[in-house]
């Protein structure tokens, strides 16, 4: 009898706190709200991760820039998705083996990771195809929120990015982390005031906590959940092999079925945690993401998303 009462009490408390989490937790105060996020500055409409792309996206009215960074041999934090330069420049060298001044230009025909078989072809002007320094991006856009994926588990990279964030006084306008939990923990340790992503391990934990009813009781240090629709993972070329082992496919599907729950997103939003979906490039996908309760969408096509949002007045 006592046992039933305890279980009943636990379930009831869990349900109430799931719905009204601020009864227990202080709501996180992220300083910005972004529906429109330009992935690598909009890789489908400009040369990815360049100043040219970032300027264009901001001119269109993007609310956040998403970018990736690496460290050059001479210790500069450079904005690039890949460590190896073959895909982006045609030169089979690693960024960490070159000084910043020796980095080659981006290829004029640049493959787009999330649009297999599509290339971005822009101008022949060299300055449009130069690798950007993180410092220059911070300098140019002091008030635009920036989402940084720390690409390498490298203490020097993390500490340099952390110094730049501090120097440009943009802790509250920056989100950082990585799928890897080790990298994300290091980021948090180096500066807990910067907005933080959920690593893959923490996403898995989120699922466990949700389905056991424990989630509403547990404090969370992260401010941003960034996830993908399963169709994206299965479409993607590049980093992840296009041919999936059946087990891998199964795991991805399962995680997504368990994770993509509007009630979870509502709970997180009530706690002040933002939910972004990446990388969506079509109107149907934008719609699906916002219908599911996303707070923001990352896209390679800032113009398309801008138009979608304009035609889709949201509350
Ligand atoms: C780049 O770095 C990776 C990982 O350290 C290494 O396996 C690869 O051989 C390097 N490639 C080149 C071209 O140096
Ligand atoms: C995280 O870091 C790993 C290398 O540590 C890299 O392969 C990956 O692309 C990074 N980003 C994400 C989103 O996982």
CSV table of C-alpha atoms and ligand atoms in Angstrom, one decimal:
chain,number,residue,atom,x,y,z
A,1,UNK,CA,0.0,0.0,0.0
A,2,UNK,CA,2.8,2.4,1.0
A,3,UNK,CA,4.7,1.4,-2.1
A,4,UNK,CA,1.8,2.2,-4.4
A,5,UNK,CA,1.4,5.6,-2.7
A,6,UNK,CA,5.1,6.3,-3.1
A,7,UNK,CA,5.0,5.3,-6.8
A,8,UNK,CA,1.8,7.3,-7.4
A,9,UNK,CA,3.3,10.3,-5.6
A,10,UNK,CA,6.5,10.1,-7.7
A,11,UNK,CA,4.6,9.8,-11.0
A,12,UNK,CA,2.3,12.7,-10.1
A,13,UNK,CA,5.1,14.9,-9.1
A,14,UNK,CA,7.1,14.0,-12.2
A,15,UNK,CA,4.1,14.8,-14.5
A,16,UNK,CA,3.5,18.1,-12.8
A,17,UNK,CA,7.1,19.1,-12.9
A,18,UNK,CA,7.4,18.0,-16.5
A,19,UNK,CA,4.7,20.4,-17.4
A,20,UNK,CA,5.7,23.2,-15.0
A,21,UNK,CA,9.5,22.8,-14.6
A,22,UNK,CA,10.0,26.3,-13.3
A,23,UNK,CA,8.4,25.1,-10.0
A,24,UNK,CA,11.8,23.5,-9.4
A,25,UNK,CA,14.3,25.0,-11.8
A,26,UNK,CA,15.2,28.5,-12.5
A,27,UNK,CA,14.5,29.3,-16.1
A,28,UNK,CA,17.6,29.7,-18.2
A,29,UNK,CA,18.0,33.2,-19.5
A,30,UNK,CA,19.5,32.9,-23.0
A,31,UNK,CA,19.9,36.4,-24.3
A,32,UNK,CA,18.6,35.7,-27.8
A,33,UNK,CA,15.9,33.8,-29.7
A,34,UNK,CA,16.7,32.6,-33.2
A,35,UNK,CA,14.4,30.9,-35.6
A,36,UNK,CA,16.7,31.6,-38.6
A,37,UNK,CA,20.2,30.0,-38.4
A,38,UNK,CA,22.6,30.0,-41.3
A,39,UNK,CA,24.5,26.7,-41.5
A,40,UNK,CA,28.2,27.6,-42.2
A,41,UNK,CA,26.8,31.0,-43.2
A,42,UNK,CA,24.6,29.4,-45.8
A,43,UNK,CA,26.6,26.8,-47.7
A,44,UNK,CA,24.1,26.6,-50.5
A,45,UNK,CA,24.1,30.3,-51.3
A,46,UNK,CA,27.7,31.3,-50.6
A,47,UNK,CA,31.1,29.8,-50.1
A,48,UNK,CA,30.7,28.0,-46.8
A,49,UNK,CA,32.2,29.5,-43.6
A,50,UNK,CA,33.7,32.6,-45.4
A,51,UNK,CA,33.3,36.2,-44.4
A,52,UNK,CA,31.5,36.7,-47.7
A,53,UNK,CA,28.8,34.1,-46.6
A,54,UNK,CA,28.5,35.5,-43.1
A,55,UNK,CA,28.0,39.1,-44.4
A,56,UNK,CA,25.4,37.9,-46.9
A,57,UNK,CA,23.5,35.9,-44.3
A,58,UNK,CA,23.4,38.8,-41.9
A,59,UNK,CA,22.3,41.1,-44.7
A,60,UNK,CA,19.4,38.8,-45.4
A,61,UNK,CA,18.4,38.9,-41.7
A,62,UNK,CA,19.7,35.6,-40.3
A,63,UNK,CA,19.5,35.6,-36.5
A,64,UNK,CA,22.5,33.3,-36.0
A,65,UNK,CA,25.6,32.1,-37.7
A,66,UNK,CA,26.6,28.5,-37.4
A,67,UNK,CA,30.3,27.7,-38.0
A,68,UNK,CA,33.1,25.3,-37.2
A,69,UNK,CA,36.7,25.9,-36.2
A,70,UNK,CA,40.1,24.4,-36.3
A,71,UNK,CA,43.6,25.5,-35.3
A,72,UNK,CA,46.4,26.3,-37.9
A,73,UNK,CA,50.0,25.4,-37.3
A,74,UNK,CA,50.8,29.0,-36.3
A,75,UNK,CA,48.0,28.8,-33.7
A,76,UNK,CA,45.2,30.8,-35.5
A,77,UNK,CA,41.6,29.8,-34.9
A,78,UNK,CA,40.3,29.4,-38.5
A,79,UNK,CA,36.7,28.8,-39.6
A,80,UNK,CA,36.5,25.6,-41.5
A,81,UNK,CA,34.4,22.5,-41.3
A,82,UNK,CA,37.0,19.9,-42.4
A,83,UNK,CA,40.4,19.5,-40.9
A,84,UNK,CA,41.6,18.0,-44.2
A,85,UNK,CA,41.5,20.5,-47.1
A,86,UNK,CA,40.9,18.1,-49.9
A,87,UNK,CA,37.1,18.5,-50.3
A,88,UNK,CA,37.1,22.3,-49.8
A,89,UNK,CA,40.3,23.3,-51.7
A,90,UNK,CA,41.5,20.3,-53.7
A,91,UNK,CA,44.7,20.2,-51.6
A,92,UNK,CA,45.3,17.0,-49.5
A,93,UNK,CA,46.7,18.7,-46.5
A,94,UNK,CA,45.6,19.2,-42.9
A,95,UNK,CA,44.9,22.7,-41.5
A,96,UNK,CA,47.0,21.9,-38.5
A,97,UNK,CA,50.0,21.4,-40.8
A,98,UNK,CA,49.8,24.8,-42.4
A,99,UNK,CA,50.2,28.4,-41.3
A,100,UNK,CA,47.2,30.6,-41.8
A,101,UNK,CA,48.8,32.6,-44.6
A,102,UNK,CA,49.5,29.4,-46.5
A,103,UNK,CA,46.0,28.0,-46.5
A,104,UNK,CA,44.8,27.5,-50.1
A,105,UNK,CA,41.6,29.2,-51.4
A,106,UNK,CA,38.4,27.3,-51.5
A,107,UNK,CA,37.5,25.6,-54.8
A,108,UNK,CA,35.4,27.6,-57.1
A,109,UNK,CA,33.0,24.6,-57.4
A,110,UNK,CA,32.4,23.6,-53.8
A,111,UNK,CA,30.3,20.5,-52.9
A,112,UNK,CA,27.6,21.1,-50.3
A,113,UNK,CA,27.7,18.4,-47.6
A,114,UNK,CA,23.9,18.3,-47.0
A,115,UNK,CA,22.9,18.4,-50.6
A,116,UNK,CA,24.7,15.5,-52.1
A,117,UNK,CA,25.6,16.0,-55.8
A,118,UNK,CA,25.0,19.8,-55.6
A,119,UNK,CA,27.9,22.2,-55.8
A,120,UNK,CA,28.0,25.9,-54.9
A,121,UNK,CA,29.5,27.8,-57.8
A,122,UNK,CA,30.2,31.4,-57.1
A,123,UNK,CA,32.5,34.2,-58.1
A,124,UNK,CA,36.1,33.8,-59.2
A,125,UNK,CA,37.1,36.6,-56.9
A,126,UNK,CA,39.8,35.3,-54.6
A,127,UNK,CA,38.7,37.3,-51.5
A,128,UNK,CA,35.4,35.5,-51.5
A,129,UNK,CA,37.1,32.2,-51.2
A,130,UNK,CA,39.5,32.9,-48.4
A,131,UNK,CA,39.3,31.1,-45.0
A,132,UNK,CA,38.1,33.4,-42.3
A,133,UNK,CA,39.6,33.8,-38.9
A,134,UNK,CA,37.2,33.5,-36.0
A,135,UNK,CA,38.5,36.8,-34.7
A,136,UNK,CA,37.4,38.5,-37.9
A,137,UNK,CA,33.9,37.0,-37.6
A,138,UNK,CA,33.6,38.2,-34.0
A,139,UNK,CA,34.9,41.6,-35.0
A,140,UNK,CA,32.5,42.0,-37.8
A,141,UNK,CA,29.4,40.8,-36.0
A,142,UNK,CA,29.6,41.7,-32.4
A,143,UNK,CA,25.9,41.3,-31.7
A,144,UNK,CA,25.0,38.3,-33.9
A,145,UNK,CA,24.7,35.1,-32.0
A,146,UNK,CA,27.2,32.5,-33.2
A,147,UNK,CA,27.1,28.8,-32.8
A,148,UNK,CA,30.5,27.2,-32.8
A,149,UNK,CA,31.2,23.5,-33.4
A,150,UNK,CA,34.6,22.7,-31.9
A,151,UNK,CA,35.8,20.3,-34.4
A,152,UNK,CA,38.9,18.8,-32.8
A,153,UNK,CA,39.5,17.6,-29.3
A,154,UNK,CA,42.4,19.9,-28.7
A,155,UNK,CA,42.9,21.8,-25.5
A,156,UNK,CA,44.7,24.6,-27.2
A,157,UNK,CA,41.8,25.1,-29.7
A,158,UNK,CA,39.3,25.2,-26.9
A,159,UNK,CA,41.4,27.6,-24.8
A,160,UNK,CA,41.9,30.0,-27.8
A,161,UNK,CA,38.3,30.0,-28.7
A,162,UNK,CA,37.4,30.6,-25.1
A,163,UNK,CA,39.9,33.6,-24.9
A,164,UNK,CA,38.4,35.1,-28.1
A,165,UNK,CA,34.9,34.8,-26.7
A,166,UNK,CA,36.0,36.6,-23.6
A,167,UNK,CA,38.0,39.2,-25.4
A,168,UNK,CA,35.0,40.1,-27.7
A,169,UNK,CA,32.7,40.0,-24.7
A,170,UNK,CA,30.3,37.6,-26.3
A,171,UNK,CA,29.7,34.9,-23.8
A,172,UNK,CA,26.0,35.4,-23.9
A,173,UNK,CA,25.9,35.5,-27.7
A,174,UNK,CA,27.8,32.3,-28.3
A,175,UNK,CA,26.9,28.7,-28.2
A,176,UNK,CA,29.6,26.0,-28.3
A,177,UNK,CA,30.2,22.3,-28.0
A,178,UNK,CA,30.4,19.1,-30.0
A,179,UNK,CA,28.8,15.7,-30.3
A,180,UNK,CA,31.7,14.4,-28.3
A,181,UNK,CA,31.1,14.7,-24.6
A,182,UNK,CA,34.7,15.1,-23.8
A,183,UNK,CA,35.0,18.2,-25.9
A,184,UNK,CA,31.8,19.6,-24.6
A,185,UNK,CA,32.9,19.0,-20.9
A,186,UNK,CA,36.1,20.8,-21.6
A,187,UNK,CA,34.3,23.8,-23.1
A,188,UNK,CA,32.1,24.0,-20.1
A,189,UNK,CA,35.0,23.8,-17.7
A,190,UNK,CA,36.9,26.5,-19.6
A,191,UNK,CA,34.0,28.9,-19.4
A,192,UNK,CA,30.6,27.9,-17.9
A,193,UNK,CA,29.0,31.2,-18.8
A,194,UNK,CA,29.0,30.4,-22.6
A,195,UNK,CA,25.8,28.7,-23.9
A,196,UNK,CA,26.4,25.0,-24.2
A,197,UNK,CA,25.2,22.2,-26.5
A,198,UNK,CA,24.1,18.8,-25.5
A,199,UNK,CA,26.7,16.2,-26.5
A,200,UNK,CA,25.5,12.9,-28.0
A,201,UNK,CA,26.1,11.2,-24.6
A,202,UNK,CA,23.9,13.8,-22.9
A,203,UNK,CA,21.2,13.4,-25.5
A,204,UNK,CA,21.1,9.7,-24.7
A,205,UNK,CA,20.9,10.6,-21.1
A,206,UNK,CA,18.1,13.0,-21.8
A,207,UNK,CA,16.1,10.2,-23.3
A,208,UNK,CA,16.8,7.9,-20.4
A,209,UNK,CA,15.7,10.6,-17.9
A,210,UNK,CA,12.6,11.4,-19.8
A,211,UNK,CA,11.3,7.9,-20.0
A,212,UNK,CA,12.0,7.1,-16.4
A,213,UNK,CA,10.2,10.3,-15.3
A,214,UNK,CA,13.4,11.6,-13.7
A,215,UNK,CA,14.0,14.5,-16.2
A,216,UNK,CA,12.0,17.1,-14.3
A,217,UNK,CA,14.1,16.6,-11.2
A,218,UNK,CA,17.5,16.8,-12.8
A,219,UNK,CA,19.3,20.1,-13.3
A,220,UNK,CA,20.7,20.6,-16.8
A,221,UNK,CA,23.8,22.8,-17.6
A,222,UNK,CA,23.1,22.9,-21.3
A,223,UNK,CA,21.2,25.7,-23.0
A,224,UNK,CA,20.8,24.2,-26.5
A,225,UNK,CA,19.6,20.9,-27.9
A,226,UNK,CA,20.7,20.6,-31.6
A,227,UNK,CA,19.3,17.6,-33.4
A,228,UNK,CA,18.5,16.3,-36.8
A,229,UNK,CA,15.5,14.7,-38.5
A,230,UNK,CA,16.3,11.1,-39.4
A,231,UNK,CA,15.9,11.8,-43.1
A,232,UNK,CA,18.8,14.2,-42.8
A,233,UNK,CA,21.2,11.6,-41.4
A,234,UNK,CA,20.2,9.1,-44.0
A,235,UNK,CA,20.7,11.7,-46.8
A,236,UNK,CA,24.0,13.0,-45.6
A,237,UNK,CA,27.3,12.4,-47.4
A,238,UNK,CA,30.6,13.6,-46.1
A,239,UNK,CA,31.6,12.9,-42.5
A,240,UNK,CA,29.4,9.9,-42.1
A,241,UNK,CA,29.5,7.1,-44.7
A,242,UNK,CA,26.5,7.1,-47.0
A,243,UNK,CA,26.3,3.3,-46.7
A,244,UNK,CA,25.0,2.5,-43.2
A,245,UNK,CA,25.3,-0.7,-41.4
A,246,UNK,CA,21.9,-2.0,-40.6
A,247,UNK,CA,22.7,-1.7,-36.9
A,248,UNK,CA,23.7,1.9,-37.3
A,249,UNK,CA,20.5,2.7,-39.1
A,250,UNK,CA,18.6,1.0,-36.4
A,251,UNK,CA,20.3,3.0,-33.7
A,252,UNK,CA,19.8,6.3,-35.4
A,253,UNK,CA,16.1,5.5,-36.0
A,254,UNK,CA,15.5,4.4,-32.5
A,255,UNK,CA,17.2,7.5,-31.0
A,256,UNK,CA,15.1,9.7,-33.2
A,257,UNK,CA,11.8,8.0,-32.5
A,258,UNK,CA,12.5,8.3,-28.8
A,259,UNK,CA,13.9,11.8,-28.9
A,260,UNK,CA,11.6,13.6,-31.4
A,261,UNK,CA,8.8,14.3,-29.0
A,262,UNK,CA,7.0,17.6,-28.9
A,263,UNK,CA,6.3,17.1,-25.2
A,264,UNK,CA,10.1,16.9,-24.6
A,265,UNK,CA,10.7,20.1,-26.6
A,266,UNK,CA,8.0,21.9,-24.7
A,267,UNK,CA,9.5,20.8,-21.4
A,268,UNK,CA,13.0,22.0,-22.5
A,269,UNK,CA,11.6,25.3,-23.8
A,270,UNK,CA,9.8,25.9,-20.5
A,271,UNK,CA,13.2,25.5,-18.8
A,272,UNK,CA,14.6,28.1,-21.2
A,273,UNK,CA,16.5,25.6,-23.4
A,274,UNK,CA,16.4,26.2,-27.1
A,275,UNK,CA,15.8,23.4,-29.6
A,276,UNK,CA,17.4,23.6,-33.1
A,277,UNK,CA,17.1,21.2,-36.0
A,278,UNK,CA,19.9,20.9,-38.6
A,279,UNK,CA,20.4,21.0,-41.6
A,280,UNK,CA,17.1,21.6,-43.3
A,281,UNK,CA,16.9,22.9,-46.8
A,282,UNK,CA,13.3,22.4,-48.0
A,283,UNK,CA,10.0,24.1,-47.1
A,284,UNK,CA,8.5,20.8,-46.0
A,285,UNK,CA,11.4,20.2,-43.6
A,286,UNK,CA,11.2,23.7,-42.2
A,287,UNK,CA,7.5,23.2,-41.6
A,288,UNK,CA,8.0,19.8,-40.0
A,289,UNK,CA,10.6,21.1,-37.6
A,290,UNK,CA,8.6,24.1,-36.4
A,291,UNK,CA,5.5,21.9,-36.1
A,292,UNK,CA,7.4,19.6,-33.9
A,293,UNK,CA,8.3,22.5,-31.6
A,294,UNK,CA,11.8,23.6,-32.8
A,295,UNK,CA,12.8,27.0,-31.7
A,296,UNK,CA,15.1,27.4,-34.7
A,297,UNK,CA,16.2,25.8,-37.9
A,298,UNK,CA,19.7,25.6,-39.4
A,299,UNK,CA,19.8,25.9,-43.2
A,300,UNK,CA,22.2,26.0,-46.1
A,301,UNK,CA,19.7,28.3,-47.9
A,302,UNK,CA,19.1,31.5,-45.8
A,303,UNK,CA,17.0,33.1,-48.5
A,304,UNK,CA,14.6,30.1,-48.6
A,305,UNK,CA,14.2,30.0,-44.9
A,306,UNK,CA,13.7,33.7,-44.7
A,307,UNK,CA,10.9,33.5,-47.3
A,308,UNK,CA,9.3,30.6,-45.5
A,309,UNK,CA,9.3,32.4,-42.2
A,310,UNK,CA,7.8,35.5,-43.8
A,311,UNK,CA,5.0,33.5,-45.3
A,312,UNK,CA,4.4,31.6,-42.1
A,313,UNK,CA,3.6,34.1,-39.4
A,314,UNK,CA,4.3,32.6,-36.1
A,315,UNK,CA,3.2,33.7,-32.7
B,1,LIG,C1,45.5,14.6,-41.3
B,1,LIG,O1,45.3,14.2,-39.9
B,1,LIG,C2,44.7,12.9,-39.8
B,1,LIG,C3,44.4,12.7,-38.3
B,1,LIG,O2,45.5,13.2,-37.5
B,1,LIG,C4,45.7,11.9,-40.3
B,1,LIG,O3,45.1,10.6,-40.1
B,1,LIG,C5,45.9,12.2,-41.8
B,1,LIG,O4,46.8,11.3,-42.3
B,1,LIG,C6,46.4,13.6,-42.0
B,1,LIG,N1,46.4,13.9,-43.4
B,1,LIG,C7,47.4,14.5,-44.0
B,1,LIG,C8,47.3,14.7,-45.5
B,1,LIG,O5,48.4,14.8,-43.4
B,2,LIG,C1,32.8,16.9,-33.2
B,2,LIG,O1,34.1,16.5,-33.2
B,2,LIG,C2,34.5,15.5,-34.0
B,2,LIG,C3,35.9,15.2,-33.8
B,2,LIG,O2,36.2,15.2,-32.5
B,2,LIG,C4,34.1,15.7,-35.4
B,2,LIG,O3,34.3,14.6,-36.2
B,2,LIG,C5,32.7,16.1,-35.5
B,2,LIG,O4,32.4,16.5,-36.8
B,2,LIG,C6,32.4,17.3,-34.6
B,2,LIG,N1,31.1,17.8,-34.7
B,2,LIG,C7,30.0,17.2,-34.5
B,2,LIG,C8,28.7,17.9,-34.7
B,2,LIG,O5,29.9,16.0,-34.1
